[in-house]
Amino acid sequence: MLGTGMSKTIKAVFRPLVWLKEVLAWRWQHLYRLSSYQLTYWHRRRLRNTVFIGVTGSAGKTTTKDLIASILQAHLLQGTKNPDSLNFPEDMVKVLLATRKRDAYCVMEISAHAGPGGLDLPLALIKPQLGVVTNIGSDHLTLYQSRQAIADEKARLIRALPADGVAILNADDPLVWAMRSQFSGRVLSFGLSEHAMLRAEAISSVWPARLTLNVRWEEQSVQVNTQLCGSHWAPTVLAALATGIALGVPLPLATQALAATEPFEGRMAPLQIKGIDFIRDDWKAPLSTVAPAFEFMHAAIAHRKIIVIGTISDYTGDSSKRYVDIAKAALAIAACVLFIGPRASAALRAKRSVDDALFAFPSIRDAASFLSCYLKAGDLVLLKGSHKADHLQRLLIALQGDLQCWRADCGLMRSCLSCQYLHVASGPKAAFESKPVAVNDSVSKHVQPLRYKTDMQTVSVIGLGNPQPHLADTPHNVGYRTLELMAQQHGWEWQVGYAQTLIANGELLGRPVRLIKLACPMNEVGPLLRAWSTGSDFSVAHSIIVHDDLALPFAEVKAKLRGGDGGHRGVRSILQSFQDDHFLRVKIGVGQRDQNMPLADYVLTPFSPAQQAQILTAQAVAVQRVLELIRNLNAAQSKTKNGDAHAASSCQLS
């Protein structure tokens, strides 16, 4: 083997060659893009008889584009469109170069994902004669910071139209309707308001029926039957019809074309598996799209309604509060609500009691295991999430057969069914193995929150950490160390209990107290406690969890009544196993990581002597916080016994 010095010398010699290779590769890609753009500009000038239509907006672009293409195909027979939701410039280049002189139309969906000025390149490539703006919502709000900024970017499409072009605008959206002042040509408006030129009336969409509406245009009035799910698609239907009218398509012919067009995959698209009806709205999930999907579920007629929520995007403010608000709204509609993903545990704060069928699963694999036991024929299930982050489609695939890919970080924007990794084993193992259970209107026992007696007195103080001796003085072990300090102060002895767990029993402030150091990895803490709770006096509702917190400043101590996992795997494991966030926590801040050090390395790296001194002080403070929480529990129990519920609640932390 080569020595360390020789290895470094070889790397130093070849480093310039690696750099040169990367530079040449980037240069080649850059030149390729430029040449493809130049070729596209030239080809576009040759397509003088093809009508180019640009479609943009915050929501509904893909469906609008597909509906327009269906209408034009029925009248003009031949044309092109960008497939699926492929709306990057390189995707447009492929469609444009595939468009021939014989094609009567080319419909292009244009996205504003590139940020301010990002529409300039697509518009230069397409040179649209018709521009359709669906709406201005919260999609890309994080990027633009305001809806007005989003509207300004979308308005580039209208300003790019030629004088003899047509702007097709949503009259119900003030930000879209204001764009008419930026165009001197023909404007065709659509919407529900009286001043809309193409107007919808008598809109209805009550599952299992699909969307129907009456459309008025000048002196004509026709009924439009669609295969779409949800009344919120009415403006999208109107936008497509308005485009057809602008290009001379007879209204009756356009409505016939719409009736034959199926919903696009992942956009409120219905699918039935084993008698269970699924509504897939799992392609994108900006916050503004949640309410329309919930309105559809509220109006729907079904034996049971289940709502599954993945990652919600494009909102401002506290993410935990947003998820709690969404959970409350979902619980008002559905018999069972599931949240999936890294923020799922935050939703548990919406629980009003253990009877609320609200569950949080950090792993989609565990959610799939639960649903396989819970769902039955006649159920209506809404899947609402972001495909890139969640891939909720895997829940459906798992119900139908073998699925091996449970990754949470692939980030691929393609259907899971067409993915080559679908049957390649990857991702986290299941936190629990599902067992066949009787399916009824109550939730399966293997994940149902436990019910505890109110007269239980023992408080369990659980320190999270690692049992390996060489990890004793690391950030991930401060929970262990705090309990060791507590036992030492009170002279309690450690004994070996269930599953090699170390236990120290004693009494504080007149209440039995049990200190617990679990001898298992962080992600197995929850299942171990759950197994321990069966047939014992352990209650997570009468527990105090002591753990490290990377979000807190170093050596700062904070007590908390309830909440999400904050990214801590041990807390996440407890939340998933008990599906309840009603347990106390004492958190010790360890947030002093060098940004160049990987997180996994930092939490398992011993403290420096200076840090160790600070942490010892913090652990002493944490012991006092535990005593304060026990004192509050005693006061709350005393008030409750005396019938003063209001005073009892005031004894709890907020």
XYZ file of C-alpha atoms in Angstrom:
654
model
C 0.000 0.000 0.000
C 1.124 3.575 -0.644
C 2.222 5.638 2.317
C 0.289 8.712 3.391
C 2.966 11.058 2.021
C 3.052 9.356 -1.384
C -0.766 9.381 -1.562
C -0.860 13.134 -0.901
C 1.819 13.712 -3.557
C -0.153 11.779 -6.178
C -3.328 13.719 -5.336
C -1.429 17.008 -5.634
C -0.102 16.012 -9.068
C -3.495 14.973 -10.437
C -5.572 17.762 -8.841
C -4.916 20.234 -11.716
C -5.919 17.549 -14.224
C -9.203 16.935 -12.391
C -9.851 20.681 -12.315
C -9.099 20.950 -16.043
C -11.482 18.082 -16.794
C -14.288 19.790 -14.846
C -13.665 23.124 -16.588
C -13.705 21.500 -20.028
C -16.904 19.596 -19.205
C -18.617 22.811 -18.051
C -17.392 24.657 -21.143
C -18.676 21.921 -23.430
C -22.113 21.950 -21.767
C -22.229 25.742 -21.996
C -21.368 25.719 -25.708
C -23.880 22.928 -26.333
C -26.668 24.945 -24.696
C -25.770 28.081 -26.627
C -25.683 26.233 -29.937
C -29.006 24.500 -29.208
C -30.588 27.862 -28.366
C -29.260 29.404 -31.592
C -30.621 26.474 -33.586
C -33.992 26.860 -31.847
C -34.136 30.610 -32.625
C -33.501 29.841 -36.287
C -36.055 27.013 -36.392
C -38.709 29.125 -34.648
C -38.453 31.793 -37.387
C -39.300 29.121 -39.971
C -42.587 28.200 -38.231
C -44.601 31.163 -39.522
C -47.907 29.285 -39.752
C -47.735 27.656 -36.331
C -49.561 29.420 -33.490
C -47.475 29.468 -30.309
C -49.309 29.616 -26.992
C -47.596 30.309 -23.673
C -49.262 29.255 -20.411
C -48.073 30.476 -17.027
C -49.426 31.016 -13.526
C -48.868 29.759 -10.003
C -51.164 26.744 -10.238
C -52.933 24.767 -12.930
C -50.391 25.366 -15.723
C -49.975 21.723 -16.699
C -53.692 20.935 -16.668
C -54.493 24.135 -18.594
C -51.864 23.265 -21.189
C -53.223 19.729 -21.600
C -56.834 20.933 -21.883
C -55.847 23.526 -24.497
C -54.012 20.862 -26.498
C -57.069 18.572 -26.352
C -59.351 21.345 -27.626
C -57.011 22.373 -30.438
C -56.386 18.783 -31.466
C -60.132 18.316 -31.970
C -60.274 21.343 -34.291
C -56.820 21.808 -35.813
C -55.820 18.132 -35.719
C -52.041 18.445 -35.448
C -49.764 20.259 -33.020
C -47.239 19.910 -30.212
C -46.964 20.594 -26.491
C -44.353 20.083 -23.802
C -44.919 16.670 -22.178
C -45.818 16.234 -18.518
C -44.497 19.213 -16.510
C -41.205 19.502 -18.384
C -40.971 23.292 -18.580
C -37.231 24.012 -18.371
C -35.616 25.802 -21.364
C -33.827 22.616 -22.442
C -37.201 20.827 -22.484
C -38.698 23.593 -24.608
C -35.809 23.312 -27.047
C -36.661 19.654 -27.654
C -40.349 20.424 -28.256
C -39.628 23.380 -30.528
C -37.132 21.462 -32.636
C -39.680 18.635 -32.946
C -42.359 21.064 -34.176
C -42.813 21.000 -37.957
C -44.283 23.473 -40.444
C -47.379 21.295 -40.744
C -48.129 21.695 -37.013
C -50.961 24.172 -36.482
C -50.154 24.925 -32.856
C -47.549 24.549 -30.118
C -48.647 24.909 -26.474
C -45.910 25.610 -23.948
C -46.151 25.623 -20.162
C -43.769 28.266 -18.793
C -42.547 28.209 -15.188
C -41.042 31.015 -13.101
C -38.865 28.681 -11.033
C -35.631 30.365 -12.190
C -36.343 33.589 -10.314
C -36.731 37.205 -11.511
C -35.962 37.458 -15.214
C -36.151 33.699 -15.649
C -39.007 33.950 -18.171
C -36.924 35.956 -20.631
C -35.124 32.967 -22.169
C -38.244 30.770 -22.641
C -40.139 33.709 -24.138
C -37.283 34.461 -26.527
C -37.335 30.826 -27.641
C -41.117 30.509 -28.012
C -42.153 33.993 -29.172
C -45.795 33.298 -28.209
C -48.743 34.893 -29.988
C -51.217 33.949 -27.261
C -50.491 34.269 -23.555
C -52.554 32.598 -20.816
C -52.143 33.514 -17.126
C -54.096 31.233 -14.786
C -53.596 32.810 -11.341
C -51.079 34.191 -8.872
C -50.685 32.067 -5.746
C -47.963 31.084 -3.300
C -45.978 28.764 -5.581
C -42.352 30.041 -5.556
C -43.252 32.499 -2.784
C -40.031 31.592 -0.982
C -38.072 32.622 -4.076
C -39.942 35.863 -4.827
C -40.972 36.895 -1.281
C -44.296 38.414 -2.396
C -47.217 37.671 -4.715
C -46.717 41.010 -6.433
C -43.164 40.007 -7.357
C -44.505 36.719 -8.735
C -47.111 38.637 -10.754
C -44.446 40.972 -12.146
C -42.500 37.972 -13.434
C -45.564 36.263 -14.928
C -46.549 39.527 -16.646
C -43.449 39.209 -18.835
C -45.477 36.748 -20.917
C -48.155 39.372 -21.603
C -45.617 42.088 -22.400
C -43.870 39.729 -24.845
C -47.000 39.259 -26.988
C -47.132 40.942 -30.415
C -49.648 43.729 -31.045
C -51.915 41.327 -32.953
C -51.669 38.679 -30.227
C -54.224 37.749 -27.557
C -53.886 37.947 -23.773
C -56.140 35.487 -21.925
C -56.463 36.613 -18.312
C -58.235 35.477 -15.149
C -60.708 38.252 -14.314
C -61.180 36.916 -10.756
C -57.528 37.350 -9.770
C -56.709 41.055 -9.218
C -52.993 40.545 -9.864
C -53.690 38.776 -13.152
C -56.447 41.140 -14.252
C -54.126 44.114 -13.683
C -51.845 42.754 -16.427
C -54.291 43.972 -19.095
C -52.826 47.472 -18.666
C -49.478 46.152 -19.939
C -50.863 45.000 -23.299
C -52.439 47.056 -26.082
C -53.799 44.112 -28.074
C -56.890 41.947 -27.647
C -57.709 40.777 -24.110
C -60.064 37.866 -23.510
C -61.096 37.452 -19.868
C -62.457 34.416 -18.053
C -63.759 33.812 -14.542
C -66.784 33.731 -12.278
C -67.256 37.484 -11.922
C -69.839 39.442 -13.899
C -67.259 41.388 -15.920
C -65.600 38.197 -17.241
C -66.205 37.704 -20.969
C -66.265 33.908 -20.595
C -68.114 33.102 -17.389
C -68.901 29.940 -15.405
C -72.107 29.274 -13.485
C -73.663 26.348 -11.585
C -70.312 24.754 -10.731
C -70.574 21.326 -9.113
C -68.038 18.672 -8.099
C -69.231 16.241 -5.416
C -67.372 12.935 -5.441
C -67.939 10.424 -6.962
C -69.331 12.821 -9.586
C -66.816 14.903 -11.539
C -66.676 18.621 -12.215
C -69.538 20.095 -14.247
C -70.314 23.738 -14.988
C -72.389 25.946 -17.242
C -70.390 28.311 -19.452
C -71.682 31.552 -20.950
C -70.005 33.203 -23.941
C -71.790 36.118 -25.582
C -75.226 34.699 -26.447
C -74.221 31.054 -26.009
C -74.689 28.913 -22.914
C -73.403 25.336 -22.765
C -72.965 22.701 -20.082
C -69.421 21.412 -19.699
C -68.808 17.924 -18.315
C -65.251 17.056 -17.324
C -63.312 14.226 -15.720
C -61.681 16.605 -13.234
C -62.084 16.403 -9.447
C -62.753 19.628 -7.560
C -64.590 22.888 -8.166
C -61.292 24.770 -8.074
C -60.563 23.500 -11.608
C -63.368 25.666 -13.055
C -61.028 28.619 -13.889
C -58.631 26.175 -15.559
C -61.439 24.857 -17.759
C -62.428 28.422 -18.629
C -58.831 29.339 -19.538
C -58.669 26.418 -21.978
C -62.059 27.250 -23.498
C -61.080 30.914 -23.861
C -57.948 29.875 -25.761
C -60.053 27.728 -28.075
C -62.465 30.611 -28.682
C -59.561 32.953 -29.464
C -58.413 30.492 -32.152
C -61.864 29.962 -33.646
C -62.801 26.616 -32.081
C -66.621 26.276 -31.845
C -67.682 26.156 -28.188
C -69.677 22.870 -28.504
C -66.666 21.145 -30.107
C -64.373 22.449 -27.369
C -66.667 21.116 -24.631
C -66.712 17.673 -26.266
C -62.913 17.612 -26.236
C -62.813 18.539 -22.547
C -65.201 15.725 -21.634
C -62.716 13.188 -23.018
C -59.607 14.597 -21.283
C -58.403 12.757 -18.187
C -56.795 14.507 -15.191
C -53.032 14.808 -15.285
C -51.081 12.474 -13.001
C -50.631 13.888 -9.511
C -53.138 16.742 -9.989
C -56.291 15.625 -8.160
C -56.178 12.472 -10.281
C -58.457 9.604 -9.149
C -57.214 6.034 -8.982
C -58.838 2.917 -7.542
C -56.873 0.076 -5.922
C -58.609 -2.887 -4.273
C -61.857 -0.934 -4.045
C -60.140 2.029 -2.357
C -60.434 5.378 -4.149
C -57.329 7.553 -4.080
C -57.124 11.187 -5.142
C -53.517 11.900 -6.093
C -52.682 15.552 -5.550
C -49.070 14.733 -4.785
C -47.091 16.526 -7.491
C -46.819 19.916 -5.787
C -48.136 21.230 -2.481
C -47.837 25.002 -2.076
C -49.849 26.058 0.958
C -52.404 27.830 -1.242
C -53.383 24.503 -2.861
C -54.254 22.754 0.409
C -57.604 24.496 0.994
C -59.112 23.596 -2.436
C -58.150 19.939 -1.959
C -59.708 19.938 1.518
C -62.881 21.575 0.173
C -63.182 18.733 -2.330
C -62.808 16.148 0.447
C -65.328 17.943 2.656
C -67.979 17.842 -0.066
C -67.177 14.276 -1.168
C -69.511 11.367 -0.435
C -67.623 8.296 0.814
C -67.765 5.603 3.500
C -64.632 6.947 5.200
C -62.324 9.819 4.327
C -58.583 9.646 4.950
C -56.134 12.489 4.328
C -52.400 11.872 3.884
C -50.141 14.939 4.021
C -46.515 15.080 2.915
C -44.311 18.150 2.524
C -46.075 21.519 2.250
C -44.151 24.307 0.521
C -44.203 28.027 -0.217
C -45.481 29.643 2.949
C -44.230 32.252 5.368
C -43.983 32.110 9.140
C -43.492 29.249 11.577
C -43.615 25.863 9.835
C -44.797 24.049 12.978
C -47.821 26.330 13.304
C -48.656 25.843 9.633
C -48.626 22.067 10.002
C -50.766 22.246 13.146
C -53.321 24.439 11.349
C -53.411 22.011 8.417
C -53.835 19.075 10.805
C -56.771 20.750 12.566
C -58.474 21.445 9.243
C -57.909 17.857 8.099
C -59.266 16.384 11.348
C -62.485 18.350 10.845
C -62.985 16.532 7.529
C -61.451 13.067 7.724
C -61.812 9.969 9.898
C -58.036 9.554 9.887
C -55.162 11.930 9.088
C -51.538 10.960 8.429
C -48.529 13.252 8.168
C -45.378 11.917 6.534
C -41.864 13.334 6.466
C -39.324 15.148 8.640
C -41.850 17.771 9.814
C -44.643 15.273 10.476
C -44.325 15.227 14.271
C -45.141 18.949 14.484
C -48.723 18.139 13.455
C -49.319 16.079 16.613
C -49.951 19.319 18.512
C -53.338 19.420 16.780
C -54.496 16.426 18.821
C -57.226 17.307 21.285
C -57.366 13.826 22.821
C -56.014 10.308 22.333
C -59.196 9.558 20.371
C -58.134 11.851 17.518
C -56.948 9.641 14.654
C -53.955 11.836 13.812
C -50.638 10.111 13.135
C -47.128 11.244 12.269
C -44.643 9.057 10.393
C -41.170 10.410 9.604
C -40.723 7.447 7.245
C -43.070 6.743 4.332
C -42.308 3.059 4.831
C -44.007 3.051 8.237
C -46.946 5.019 6.840
C -47.342 2.396 4.110
C -47.284 -0.356 6.736
C -50.018 1.381 8.715
C -52.218 2.037 5.675
C -51.945 -1.571 4.510
C -53.700 -2.586 7.740
C -56.111 0.321 8.063
C -57.570 0.957 4.605
C -60.576 -0.940 3.283
C -62.817 -0.915 0.230
C -65.052 2.151 0.040
C -62.485 4.530 1.557
C -61.643 7.826 -0.138
C -57.999 8.807 0.380
C -56.447 12.166 -0.498
C -52.675 12.147 -1.057
C -51.381 15.717 -0.758
C -47.653 16.339 -0.966
C -44.646 17.328 -3.045
C -43.409 14.641 -5.415
C -39.769 15.715 -5.312
C -39.687 15.597 -1.505
C -42.144 12.796 -0.685
C -42.868 10.432 -3.600
C -46.216 9.540 -2.003
C -46.950 7.475 -5.105
C -45.026 4.700 -3.354
C -47.943 4.260 -0.940
C -50.036 3.067 -3.883
C -47.301 0.876 -5.322
C -46.777 -0.784 -1.927
C -50.473 -1.717 -1.777
C -50.221 -3.502 -5.122
C -46.995 -5.430 -4.791
C -43.327 -5.480 -3.955
C -41.590 -2.151 -3.345
C -37.961 -1.866 -2.283
C -37.160 1.839 -2.622
C -37.946 3.769 0.563
C -35.457 6.588 0.091
C -36.391 10.042 1.326
C -33.700 11.941 -0.563
C -33.748 10.867 -4.219
C -35.229 14.174 -5.457
C -36.081 12.756 -8.891
C -38.941 14.452 -10.748
C -40.347 11.400 -12.485
C -43.072 8.859 -11.891
C -41.944 6.159 -9.470
C -43.379 3.524 -11.816
C -40.844 4.475 -14.485
C -37.903 4.672 -12.076
C -35.142 2.086 -12.445
C -34.561 2.100 -8.674
C -38.114 1.096 -7.744
C -37.099 -2.460 -6.853
C -33.630 -1.639 -5.514
C -33.547 -1.976 -1.728
C -32.801 1.396 -0.130
C -33.977 3.716 2.609
C -34.640 3.229 6.335
C -35.871 -0.005 7.813
C -39.404 -0.159 9.168
C -39.724 1.135 12.726
C -42.225 -1.637 13.376
C -43.457 -4.635 11.472
C -47.132 -4.479 10.606
C -49.267 -7.424 11.624
C -52.607 -8.426 10.113
C -55.359 -6.890 12.221
C -59.097 -6.567 11.939
C -59.876 -3.409 9.994
C -62.636 -1.272 11.436
C -63.402 2.376 12.095
C -60.950 2.495 14.993
C -57.247 2.671 14.294
C -55.104 -0.473 14.464
C -53.854 -1.165 17.978
C -50.207 -1.475 17.024
C -49.971 2.288 16.484
C -52.863 3.574 18.580
C -51.876 5.934 21.440
C -52.057 4.172 24.789
C -54.703 5.159 27.333
C -53.312 5.712 30.806
C -54.925 5.777 34.218
C -55.067 9.192 35.826
C -53.922 7.897 39.229
C -50.465 6.790 38.061
C -47.869 8.452 40.285
C -44.453 7.385 39.021
C -42.578 9.915 36.896
C -40.069 8.418 34.462
C -37.095 10.631 33.619
C -35.505 9.310 30.420
C -32.044 10.436 29.409
C -31.241 9.995 25.724
C -27.703 9.009 24.882
C -25.361 6.283 23.706
C -24.355 3.307 25.867
C -20.836 3.001 24.388
C -18.173 4.178 26.903
C -16.132 6.093 24.295
C -19.171 8.298 23.542
C -19.742 9.309 27.161
C -18.693 12.963 26.831
C -20.206 13.812 23.450
C -23.099 16.149 22.542
C -25.447 13.228 21.875
C -24.869 11.936 25.413
C -25.818 14.914 27.594
C -29.132 13.250 28.488
C -27.302 10.266 29.972
C -24.879 12.490 31.853
C -27.682 14.585 33.355
C -29.355 11.491 34.799
C -26.027 10.250 36.168
C -25.584 13.587 37.942
C -29.129 13.402 39.281
C -28.636 9.865 40.635
C -25.329 10.868 42.215
C -26.875 13.887 43.971
C -29.610 11.751 45.554
C -27.564 8.622 46.216
C -29.632 6.379 43.964
C -28.106 3.160 42.641
C -28.332 1.952 39.071
C -29.788 -1.469 38.334
C -30.096 -3.434 35.094
C -33.694 -3.691 33.887
C -35.612 -4.649 30.752
C -33.441 -4.976 27.601
C -30.253 -4.013 29.489
C -31.792 -0.670 30.430
C -30.191 1.028 33.458
C -32.739 2.123 36.062
C -32.437 4.130 39.277
C -35.496 4.437 41.523
C -36.140 7.011 44.204
C -38.546 9.617 45.491
C -38.609 13.367 44.920
C -41.089 15.853 46.335
C -43.282 13.008 47.573
C -43.555 11.356 44.156
C -41.901 8.101 42.981
C -39.293 8.834 40.324
C -37.582 6.406 37.968
C -34.434 7.388 36.060
C -34.010 5.476 32.782
C -30.952 5.104 30.535
C -31.904 3.062 27.481
C -29.230 0.770 26.018
C -30.221 1.085 22.360
C -29.585 3.274 19.293
C -31.491 6.564 19.117
C -33.907 5.439 16.412
C -34.953 2.431 18.535
C -35.817 4.394 21.682
C -39.529 4.616 20.868
C -40.142 0.916 20.108
C -38.246 -0.085 23.266
C -40.303 2.247 25.470
C -43.481 1.080 23.771
C -42.625 -2.554 24.465
C -41.754 -1.655 28.043
C -45.066 0.138 28.577
C -47.027 -3.057 27.920
C -47.929 -4.559 31.264
C -45.918 -2.047 33.320
C -46.571 1.231 35.096
C -44.567 3.202 32.531
C -46.472 6.085 30.968
C -45.057 8.393 28.320
C -47.630 10.957 29.476
C -45.879 10.963 32.883
C -42.376 11.131 31.458
C -39.675 13.756 31.178
C -37.243 13.318 28.278
C -33.777 14.861 28.725
C -31.844 15.286 25.485
C -29.447 17.402 23.453
C -30.678 20.104 21.076
C -28.603 21.449 18.191
C -30.965 24.399 17.698
C -30.296 25.775 21.201
C -27.183 27.857 21.931
C -24.423 25.884 23.590
C -25.098 25.036 27.281
C -28.509 26.755 27.285
C -31.258 24.735 28.998
C -34.937 24.857 28.105
C -37.986 22.990 29.413
C -40.863 22.274 27.041
C -44.326 20.806 27.488
C -44.869 19.280 24.028
C -44.043 19.736 20.347
C -42.235 18.128 17.421
C -38.941 16.282 17.329
C -36.759 19.252 16.361
C -34.684 16.916 14.204
C -33.701 14.657 17.134
C -33.956 10.998 16.135
C -34.589 9.757 19.656
C -37.496 12.162 20.221
C -38.782 11.365 16.732
C -38.752 7.664 17.563
C -40.812 8.259 20.725
C -43.322 10.413 18.861
C -43.783 7.793 16.161
C -44.126 4.877 18.576
C -46.694 6.555 20.846
C -48.253 8.953 18.292
C -48.589 11.512 21.065
C -46.510 14.589 21.851
C -47.868 15.055 25.383
C -44.639 14.460 27.261
C -42.299 16.891 28.971
C -38.808 17.624 27.705
C -35.675 19.209 29.120
C -33.364 20.236 26.291
C -29.672 21.054 26.635
C -28.190 23.190 23.882
C -25.180 21.795 22.024
C -25.366 24.128 19.018
C -21.746 25.105 18.507
C -20.813 23.040 15.460
C -18.087 23.975 13.007
C -19.945 24.264 9.697
C -17.190 22.262 7.991
C -17.805 19.281 10.283
C -20.585 16.847 9.303
C -23.439 16.793 11.797
C -23.102 13.055 12.436
C -19.447 13.542 13.372
C -20.093 16.532 15.618
C -22.680 14.893 17.888
C -20.309 11.949 18.467
C -17.132 14.005 19.012
C -15.998 14.495 22.662
C -16.269 17.989 24.143
C -13.159 20.081 24.580
C -12.150 20.794 28.216
C -13.666 24.286 28.001
C -16.914 22.927 26.549
C -17.019 20.174 29.169
C -16.986 22.753 31.965
C -19.928 24.604 30.376
C -21.883 21.396 29.841
C -21.410 20.315 33.469
C -22.999 23.593 34.553
C -25.820 23.098 32.038
C -26.458 19.572 33.322
C -26.795 20.901 36.865
C -29.347 23.420 35.587
C -31.141 20.614 33.731
C -31.482 18.662 37.000
C -33.169 21.701 38.538
C -35.512 21.951 35.530
C -36.530 18.320 36.064
C -37.330 19.087 39.708
C -39.393 22.106 38.651
C -41.387 19.976 36.219
C -42.092 17.377 38.903
C -43.173 20.173 41.250
C -45.523 21.482 38.539
C -46.948 17.992 38.009
C -47.645 17.703 41.736
C -49.335 21.091 41.783
C -51.423 20.244 38.720
C -52.524 16.919 40.218
C -53.427 18.602 43.502
C -55.500 21.252 41.727
C -57.246 18.598 39.630
C -58.182 16.586 42.717
C -59.656 19.737 44.221
C -61.731 20.293 41.071
C -59.900 23.420 39.917
C -59.142 22.475 36.300
C -58.298 26.053 35.285
C -55.734 26.408 38.043
C -54.325 22.996 37.166
C -53.710 24.061 33.592
C -51.873 27.151 34.815
C -49.336 24.895 36.519
C -48.213 23.518 33.160
C -45.532 24.936 30.920
C -46.634 26.654 27.739
